[in-house]
PDB file of C-alpha atoms in Angstrom:
ATOM      1  CA  MET A  16      36.054 -12.801  33.491  1.00 42.00           C
ATOM      2  CA  ALA A  17      32.791 -13.608  30.677  1.00 50.00           C
ATOM      3  CA  ASP A  18      33.049 -11.220  27.515  1.00 59.00           C
ATOM      4  CA  ALA A  19      30.450  -8.508  28.431  1.00 53.00           C
ATOM      5  CA  PRO A  20      27.440  -9.208  25.450  1.00 60.00           C
ATOM      6  CA  PRO A  21      27.462  -7.098  22.276  1.00 66.00           C
ATOM      7  CA  GLU A  22      25.365  -3.518  22.387  1.00 88.00           C
ATOM      8  CA  VAL A  23      22.186  -3.911  20.933  1.00 92.00           C
ATOM      9  CA  LEU A  24      21.369  -0.789  19.034  1.00 94.00           C
ATOM     10  CA  GLU A  25      17.748  -0.223  17.285  1.00 95.00           C
ATOM     11  CA  LEU A  26      17.202   1.080  13.821  1.00 96.00           C
ATOM     12  CA  ASN A  27      14.135   2.414  12.216  1.00 97.00           C
ATOM     13  CA  VAL A  28      14.498   2.010   8.429  1.00 97.00           C
ATOM     14  CA  GLY A  29      11.554   4.193   6.340  1.00 95.00           C
ATOM     15  CA  GLY A  30       9.424   2.766   9.383  1.00 95.00           C
ATOM     16  CA  VAL A  31      10.764  -0.358   9.296  1.00 96.00           C
ATOM     17  CA  HIS A  32      12.207  -1.664  13.352  1.00 97.00           C
ATOM     18  CA  TYR A  33      15.505  -4.100  13.146  1.00 97.00           C
ATOM     19  CA  ALA A  34      17.413  -5.078  16.227  1.00 96.00           C
ATOM     20  CA  THR A  35      21.488  -5.844  15.798  1.00 96.00           C
ATOM     21  CA  THR A  36      24.640  -5.064  17.155  1.00 95.00           C
ATOM     22  CA  ARG A  37      27.106  -2.854  16.870  1.00 93.00           C
ATOM     23  CA  ASP A  38      29.547  -4.825  15.932  1.00 94.00           C
ATOM     24  CA  THR A  39      27.347  -6.183  12.926  1.00 95.00           C
ATOM     25  CA  LEU A  40      27.098  -2.394  12.005  1.00 95.00           C
ATOM     26  CA  ILE A  41      30.610  -1.910  12.162  1.00 95.00           C
ATOM     27  CA  ARG A  42      31.767  -4.488  10.368  1.00 95.00           C
ATOM     28  CA  GLU A  43      32.099  -2.677   6.723  1.00 95.00           C
ATOM     29  CA  PRO A  44      34.256   0.824   8.646  1.00 95.00           C
ATOM     30  CA  ASP A  45      33.185   2.621   5.131  1.00 96.00           C
ATOM     31  CA  SER A  46      29.771   1.662   5.310  1.00 96.00           C
ATOM     32  CA  LEU A  47      27.073   4.244   5.440  1.00 97.00           C
ATOM     33  CA  PRO A  48      25.506   2.443   8.825  1.00 96.00           C
ATOM     34  CA  ALA A  49      29.107   2.491  10.192  1.00 96.00           C
ATOM     35  CA  ALA A  50      29.349   6.199   9.678  1.00 96.00           C
ATOM     36  CA  ALA A  51      26.019   6.969  11.490  1.00 95.00           C
ATOM     37  CA  LEU A  52      26.972   4.805  14.556  1.00 93.00           C
ATOM     38  CA  GLN A  53      29.489   7.209  14.811  1.00 92.00           C
ATOM     39  CA  ASP A  54      28.345  10.140  13.992  1.00 94.00           C
ATOM     40  CA  PRO A  55      26.588  12.069  16.924  1.00 93.00           C
ATOM     41  CA  ASP A  56      24.337  14.242  14.064  1.00 95.00           C
ATOM     42  CA  HIS A  57      23.240  11.199  12.116  1.00 96.00           C
ATOM     43  CA  PRO A  58      18.606  11.425  12.468  1.00 96.00           C
ATOM     44  CA  ARG A  59      17.340   9.362  14.768  1.00 96.00           C
ATOM     45  CA  ASP A  60      13.254   8.259  15.646  1.00 95.00           C
ATOM     46  CA  ALA A  61      11.683   9.705  18.178  1.00 95.00           C
ATOM     47  CA  ARG A  62      12.921   7.143  20.596  1.00 94.00           C
ATOM     48  CA  GLY A  63      16.390   7.098  20.402  1.00 94.00           C
ATOM     49  CA  ARG A  64      16.665   4.760  17.307  1.00 95.00           C
ATOM     50  CA  ILE A  65      19.365   5.577  14.587  1.00 95.00           C
ATOM     51  CA  PHE A  66      16.883   6.634  11.074  1.00 97.00           C
ATOM     52  CA  PHE A  67      17.235   5.663   7.526  1.00 97.00           C
ATOM     53  CA  ASP A  68      14.799   7.389   5.243  1.00 97.00           C
ATOM     54  CA  ARG A  69      14.842   4.069   2.512  1.00 96.00           C
ATOM     55  CA  ASP A  70      13.859   0.869   1.771  1.00 95.00           C
ATOM     56  CA  GLY A  71      12.844  -0.682   5.181  1.00 95.00           C
ATOM     57  CA  VAL A  72      11.513  -3.480   3.123  1.00 95.00           C
ATOM     58  CA  LEU A  73      14.815  -4.393   1.155  1.00 96.00           C
ATOM     59  CA  PHE A  74      17.153  -3.551   4.681  1.00 97.00           C
ATOM     60  CA  ARG A  75      16.295  -7.262   5.211  1.00 96.00           C
ATOM     61  CA  TYR A  76      18.837  -7.890   2.959  1.00 96.00           C
ATOM     62  CA  VAL A  77      21.554  -5.037   4.083  1.00 97.00           C
ATOM     63  CA  LEU A  78      21.754  -6.024   7.568  1.00 97.00           C
ATOM     64  CA  ASP A  79      21.675 -10.124   6.105  1.00 96.00           C
ATOM     65  CA  TYR A  80      24.773  -8.679   4.204  1.00 97.00           C
ATOM     66  CA  LEU A  81      26.947  -6.873   7.204  1.00 96.00           C
ATOM     67  CA  ARG A  82      25.929  -9.886   9.260  1.00 95.00           C
ATOM     68  CA  ASP A  83      26.906 -12.889   7.338  1.00 94.00           C
ATOM     69  CA  GLY A  84      29.614 -11.306   4.848  1.00 93.00           C
ATOM     70  CA  GLY A  85      27.471 -12.656   1.841  1.00 93.00           C
ATOM     71  CA  LEU A  86      24.190 -12.550  -0.275  1.00 94.00           C
ATOM     72  CA  VAL A  87      21.364 -15.531  -0.733  1.00 93.00           C
ATOM     73  CA  LEU A  88      18.080 -14.391  -2.116  1.00 92.00           C
ATOM     74  CA  PRO A  89      14.930 -15.448  -2.263  1.00 89.00           C
ATOM     75  CA  GLU A  90      13.823 -17.805  -5.369  1.00 81.00           C
ATOM     76  CA  CYS A  91      11.477 -15.606  -6.573  1.00 76.00           C
ATOM     77  CA  PHE A  92      13.368 -12.036  -5.644  1.00 85.00           C
ATOM     78  CA  ARG A  93      13.145 -10.034  -7.885  1.00 78.00           C
ATOM     79  CA  GLU A  94      13.928  -6.467  -6.844  1.00 88.00           C
ATOM     80  CA  HIS A  95      17.816  -6.306  -8.059  1.00 90.00           C
ATOM     81  CA  LYS A  96      18.138  -3.353  -9.500  1.00 89.00           C
ATOM     82  CA  ARG A  97      16.618  -1.724  -6.448  1.00 93.00           C
ATOM     83  CA  LEU A  98      18.439  -3.895  -4.505  1.00 96.00           C
ATOM     84  CA  ALA A  99      21.461  -3.187  -5.542  1.00 95.00           C
ATOM     85  CA  ARG A 100      20.577   0.740  -5.376  1.00 95.00           C
ATOM     86  CA  GLU A 101      20.458   0.417  -1.889  1.00 97.00           C
ATOM     87  CA  ALA A 102      23.993  -1.134  -1.248  1.00 97.00           C
ATOM     88  CA  LYS A 103      25.787   1.792  -3.676  1.00 97.00           C
ATOM     89  CA  HIS A 104      23.686   4.100  -0.412  1.00 97.00           C
ATOM     90  CA  TYR A 105      24.678   2.084   1.763  1.00 97.00           C
ATOM     91  CA  ARG A 106      28.416   2.194   0.780  1.00 97.00           C
ATOM     92  CA  LEU A 107      28.517  -1.107   0.493  1.00 97.00           C
ATOM     93  CA  VAL A 108      30.417  -2.512  -3.180  1.00 96.00           C
ATOM     94  CA  GLY A 109      30.422  -6.199  -1.862  1.00 96.00           C
ATOM     95  CA  LEU A 110      27.132  -5.572  -1.145  1.00 96.00           C
ATOM     96  CA  GLU A 111      26.583  -4.221  -4.889  1.00 95.00           C
ATOM     97  CA  ASN A 112      28.862  -6.502  -7.036  1.00 94.00           C
ATOM     98  CA  ALA A 113      26.967  -8.964  -5.114  1.00 95.00           C
ATOM     99  CA  VAL A 114      23.214  -7.929  -6.620  1.00 94.00           C
ATOM    100  CA  ARG A 115      24.339  -7.145  -9.637  1.00 90.00           C
ATOM    101  CA  GLU A 116      25.981 -11.589  -9.686  1.00 89.00           C
ATOM    102  CA  ALA A 117      22.736 -12.536  -9.048  1.00 88.00           C
ATOM    103  CA  ASP A 118      20.502 -10.643 -11.702  1.00 84.00           C
ATOM    104  CA  PRO A 119      19.235 -13.231 -13.616  1.00 74.00           C
ATOM    105  CA  ARG A 120      18.394 -10.697 -16.393  1.00 68.00           C
ATOM    106  CA  PRO A 121      21.028  -9.597 -18.860  1.00 64.00           C
ATOM    107  CA  PRO A 122      22.283  -6.099 -17.794  1.00 65.00           C
ATOM    108  CA  ASN A 123      21.922  -4.814 -21.722  1.00 70.00           C
ATOM    109  CA  ARG A 124      19.338  -5.739 -23.025  1.00 77.00           C
ATOM    110  CA  GLU A 125      16.618  -5.367 -25.256  1.00 84.00           C
ATOM    111  CA  ARG A 126      13.691  -3.726 -24.310  1.00 87.00           C
ATOM    112  CA  GLY A 127       9.955  -4.103 -25.841  1.00 93.00           C
ATOM    113  CA  CYS A 128       6.753  -5.729 -26.794  1.00 96.00           C
ATOM    114  CA  ILE A 129       6.080  -8.897 -27.753  1.00 97.00           C
ATOM    115  CA  THR A 130       2.461  -9.943 -28.663  1.00 97.00           C
ATOM    116  CA  VAL A 131       0.897 -14.401 -28.468  1.00 97.00           C
ATOM    117  CA  GLY A 132      -1.734 -14.654 -29.728  1.00 96.00           C
ATOM    118  CA  TYR A 133      -4.484 -17.215 -30.833  1.00 93.00           C
ATOM    119  CA  ARG A 134      -7.763 -18.406 -32.952  1.00 87.00           C
ATOM    120  CA  GLY A 135      -9.056 -21.654 -30.816  1.00 86.00           C
ATOM    121  CA  SER A 136     -11.791 -23.714 -29.927  1.00 82.00           C
ATOM    122  CA  PHE A 137     -13.391 -26.466 -27.875  1.00 76.00           C
ATOM    123  CA  ALA A 138     -13.339 -30.166 -28.700  1.00 71.00           C
ATOM    124  CA  PHE A 139     -15.922 -32.191 -27.494  1.00 64.00           C
ATOM    125  CA  GLY A 140     -14.985 -35.662 -25.479  1.00 58.00           C
ATOM    126  CA  ARG A 141     -16.513 -38.459 -27.336  1.00 58.00           C
ATOM    127  CA  ASP A 142     -16.790 -42.486 -26.342  1.00 55.00           C
ATOM    128  CA  GLY A 143     -18.733 -40.735 -23.224  1.00 48.00           C
ATOM    129  CA  LEU A 144     -17.309 -38.592 -22.239  1.00 53.00           C
ATOM    130  CA  ALA A 145     -20.063 -35.948 -24.924  1.00 55.00           C
ATOM    131  CA  ASP A 146     -20.269 -34.155 -21.833  1.00 59.00           C
ATOM    132  CA  VAL A 147     -16.569 -33.030 -21.580  1.00 58.00           C
ATOM    133  CA  LYS A 148     -14.317 -30.133 -23.616  1.00 65.00           C
ATOM    134  CA  PHE A 149     -10.529 -29.293 -24.180  1.00 73.00           C
ATOM    135  CA  ARG A 150      -8.936 -26.600 -25.421  1.00 78.00           C
ATOM    136  CA  LYS A 151      -8.357 -26.800 -29.044  1.00 82.00           C
ATOM    137  CA  LEU A 152      -5.422 -24.204 -30.426  1.00 87.00           C
ATOM    138  CA  SER A 153      -5.214 -24.373 -34.003  1.00 84.00           C
ATOM    139  CA  ARG A 154      -2.239 -21.444 -33.730  1.00 91.00           C
ATOM    140  CA  ILE A 155      -0.255 -19.344 -32.053  1.00 96.00           C
ATOM    141  CA  LEU A 156       0.780 -16.551 -33.593  1.00 96.00           C
ATOM    142  CA  VAL A 157       3.727 -14.449 -32.692  1.00 96.00           C
ATOM    143  CA  CYS A 158       4.225 -10.428 -33.537  1.00 96.00           C
ATOM    144  CA  GLY A 159       6.637  -7.372 -32.520  1.00 95.00           C
ATOM    145  CA  LYS A 160      10.833  -6.710 -33.732  1.00 93.00           C
ATOM    146  CA  VAL A 161      12.599  -9.957 -35.338  1.00 92.00           C
ATOM    147  CA  THR A 162      15.108  -9.407 -32.657  1.00 90.00           C
ATOM    148  CA  LEU A 163      13.611  -9.859 -29.853  1.00 92.00           C
ATOM    149  CA  CYS A 164      11.269 -12.874 -31.735  1.00 93.00           C
ATOM    150  CA  ARG A 165      14.023 -15.024 -31.476  1.00 91.00           C
ATOM    151  CA  ASP A 166      15.661 -14.226 -28.860  1.00 89.00           C
ATOM    152  CA  VAL A 167      12.820 -15.358 -26.333  1.00 92.00           C
ATOM    153  CA  PHE A 168      11.146 -18.331 -28.561  1.00 93.00           C
ATOM    154  CA  GLY A 169      14.512 -19.602 -30.730  1.00 90.00           C
ATOM    155  CA  GLU A 170      14.228 -22.826 -32.300  1.00 89.00           C
ATOM    156  CA  THR A 171      10.245 -23.042 -31.449  1.00 92.00           C
ATOM    157  CA  LEU A 172       9.829 -20.094 -33.813  1.00 92.00           C
ATOM    158  CA  ASN A 173       8.118 -20.562 -37.839  1.00 92.00           C
ATOM    159  CA  GLU A 174       9.435 -17.877 -39.811  1.00 90.00           C
ATOM    160  CA  SER A 175       7.929 -19.647 -42.841  1.00 89.00           C
ATOM    161  CA  ARG A 176       5.442 -16.923 -43.658  1.00 87.00           C
ATOM    162  CA  ASP A 177       8.455 -14.211 -42.762  1.00 84.00           C
ATOM    163  CA  PRO A 178      11.783 -15.294 -44.129  1.00 77.00           C
ATOM    164  CA  ASP A 179      14.324 -12.731 -43.218  1.00 69.00           C
ATOM    165  CA  HIS A 180      14.920  -9.807 -46.335  1.00 66.00           C
ATOM    166  CA  GLY A 181      17.861  -8.910 -44.019  1.00 61.00           C
ATOM    167  CA  LEU A 182      16.719  -5.600 -42.569  1.00 67.00           C
ATOM    168  CA  ALA A 183      18.046  -4.933 -39.098  1.00 63.00           C
ATOM    169  CA  ASP A 184      15.417  -3.181 -36.848  1.00 80.00           C
ATOM    170  CA  ARG A 185      12.280  -5.615 -38.654  1.00 89.00           C
ATOM    171  CA  TYR A 186       9.360  -6.183 -37.289  1.00 93.00           C
ATOM    172  CA  THR A 187       6.044  -9.198 -38.557  1.00 92.00           C
ATOM    173  CA  SER A 188       3.442 -10.098 -37.207  1.00 92.00           C
ATOM    174  CA  ARG A 189       3.408 -13.281 -39.250  1.00 91.00           C
ATOM    175  CA  PHE A 190       5.478 -15.402 -36.919  1.00 94.00           C
ATOM    176  CA  PHE A 191       4.152 -18.133 -35.274  1.00 94.00           C
ATOM    177  CA  LEU A 192       5.164 -21.065 -32.742  1.00 95.00           C
ATOM    178  CA  LYS A 193       5.667 -24.714 -33.393  1.00 94.00           C
ATOM    179  CA  HIS A 194       3.691 -26.058 -31.288  1.00 93.00           C
ATOM    180  CA  SER A 195       0.453 -24.993 -29.999  1.00 92.00           C
ATOM    181  CA  PHE A 196       0.921 -24.984 -25.851  1.00 93.00           C
ATOM    182  CA  ILE A 197       0.045 -20.907 -24.485  1.00 94.00           C
ATOM    183  CA  GLU A 198       1.447 -21.813 -20.900  1.00 94.00           C
ATOM    184  CA  GLN A 199       4.992 -23.015 -22.948  1.00 95.00           C
ATOM    185  CA  ALA A 200       4.859 -20.262 -24.566  1.00 96.00           C
ATOM    186  CA  PHE A 201       4.014 -17.787 -21.447  1.00 96.00           C
ATOM    187  CA  ASP A 202       6.354 -19.281 -19.468  1.00 94.00           C
ATOM    188  CA  MET A 203       9.740 -18.459 -22.458  1.00 93.00           C
ATOM    189  CA  LEU A 204       8.404 -15.138 -22.244  1.00 94.00           C
ATOM    190  CA  GLN A 205       8.713 -15.033 -18.318  1.00 92.00           C
ATOM    191  CA  GLU A 206      12.068 -15.909 -18.451  1.00 87.00           C
ATOM    192  CA  ASN A 207      12.870 -13.417 -20.443  1.00 88.00           C
ATOM    193  CA  GLY A 208      11.569 -10.663 -18.156  1.00 86.00           C
ATOM    194  CA  PHE A 209       9.177  -9.774 -20.259  1.00 92.00           C
ATOM    195  CA  LYS A 210       5.191  -9.225 -17.935  1.00 93.00           C
ATOM    196  CA  LEU A 211       1.577  -9.661 -19.541  1.00 95.00           C
ATOM    197  CA  THR A 212       0.243  -5.933 -19.048  1.00 96.00           C
ATOM    198  CA  ALA A 213      -2.797  -6.261 -21.405  1.00 96.00           C
ATOM    199  CA  SER A 214      -5.410  -9.184 -22.383  1.00 95.00           C
ATOM    200  CA  CYS A 215      -7.722  -9.320 -25.058  1.00 94.00           C
ATOM    201  CA  GLY A 216     -10.309 -11.859 -26.379  1.00 90.00           C
ATOM    202  CA  SER A 217     -13.355 -12.779 -29.222  1.00 84.00           C
ATOM    203  CA  GLY A 218     -15.850 -15.009 -30.036  1.00 72.00           C
ATOM    204  CA  THR A 219     -17.191 -15.557 -33.426  1.00 59.00           C
ATOM    205  CA  ALA A 220     -20.905 -16.073 -34.415  1.00 55.00           C
ATOM    206  CA  GLY A 221     -19.856 -19.437 -35.351  1.00 55.00           C
ATOM    207  CA  GLY A 222     -22.360 -21.602 -37.449  1.00 53.00           C
ATOM    208  CA  ALA A 223     -23.886 -19.166 -39.280  1.00 53.00           C
ATOM    209  CA  ALA A 224     -21.588 -19.159 -42.040  1.00 59.00           C
ATOM    210  CA  GLU A 225     -20.952 -22.245 -44.215  1.00 65.00           C
ATOM    211  CA  LEU A 226     -18.409 -24.882 -42.976  1.00 63.00           C
ATOM    212  CA  LYS A 227     -15.678 -25.765 -44.674  1.00 65.00           C
ATOM    213  CA  PRO A 228     -15.020 -29.858 -44.984  1.00 66.00           C
ATOM    214  CA  GLY A 229     -14.516 -31.361 -41.334  1.00 61.00           C
ATOM    215  CA  VAL A 230     -15.432 -28.644 -38.965  1.00 60.00           C
ATOM    216  CA  ASP A 231     -17.440 -29.660 -36.731  1.00 64.00           C
ATOM    217  CA  SER A 232     -20.674 -27.469 -36.748  1.00 68.00           C
ATOM    218  CA  GLU A 233     -20.407 -27.878 -32.952  1.00 67.00           C
ATOM    219  CA  GLU A 234     -16.681 -26.895 -31.973  1.00 70.00           C
ATOM    220  CA  ASN A 235     -17.075 -23.975 -35.013  1.00 74.00           C
ATOM    221  CA  ARG A 236     -19.586 -22.742 -32.927  1.00 74.00           C
ATOM    222  CA  TRP A 237     -17.107 -21.989 -29.740  1.00 78.00           C
ATOM    223  CA  ASN A 238     -14.678 -20.418 -32.349  1.00 83.00           C
ATOM    224  CA  HIS A 239     -12.295 -17.520 -30.200  1.00 85.00           C
ATOM    225  CA  TYR A 240      -9.262 -15.440 -30.289  1.00 90.00           C
ATOM    226  CA  ASN A 241      -7.891 -13.733 -28.183  1.00 93.00           C
ATOM    227  CA  GLU A 242      -4.735 -11.624 -27.520  1.00 96.00           C
ATOM    228  CA  PHE A 243      -1.674 -11.550 -24.982  1.00 97.00           C
ATOM    229  CA  VAL A 244       1.127  -8.595 -24.432  1.00 97.00           C
ATOM    230  CA  PHE A 245       4.230  -8.512 -22.897  1.00 97.00           C
ATOM    231  CA  VAL A 246       6.330  -5.939 -22.595  1.00 95.00           C
ATOM    232  CA  ARG A 247      10.387  -6.109 -21.011  1.00 91.00           C
ATOM    233  CA  GLU A 248      10.743  -2.986 -19.910  1.00 83.00           C
TER     234      GLU A 248
END
């Protein structure tokens, strides 16, 4: 005699609907989904679906864990703390541990703010490319707490203008990078959990003052200064 097909159940999680089997929900006997299935008083919606008043989008990972017994997250996933909180609510200790292990950010990392700024211009093309303008950066400045700046930029940080004075919680506005690639600086901040929260830019009235020797008048006319504020919470 053929086995009976598994019973299909519908769930309503924060307004997002899912379909799964009874066997999936009871796979972790001590979990909240298993308990809800056995509890006749657990809330249900108007169509009789088991209801959880939680994040409906993140529940997909909870259901995947119950189905497969493992955790696979998208490469760009950034909500580890929220998913760990959901796992704790559903009483899935294995999932909660897996989420924390998958979080690329250190658990006790220091919070803070780093400001990156640069003064630049446009270098004009030569050899028949006079109409082509290339961005030209003279120096990328780094301001913030010294320990944070060192943690993010490491060996690419030039501290020669502000040598260490032995103070643990010192701030500086005199560091700069050993390279002039602003996108590389942004990548390093992003990899360390910083997010861009504000930016500003200004131009200078180049050309009015007397130029320094070797400074191109057209490049001087396009001088500008930009600042970017990054925060890690």
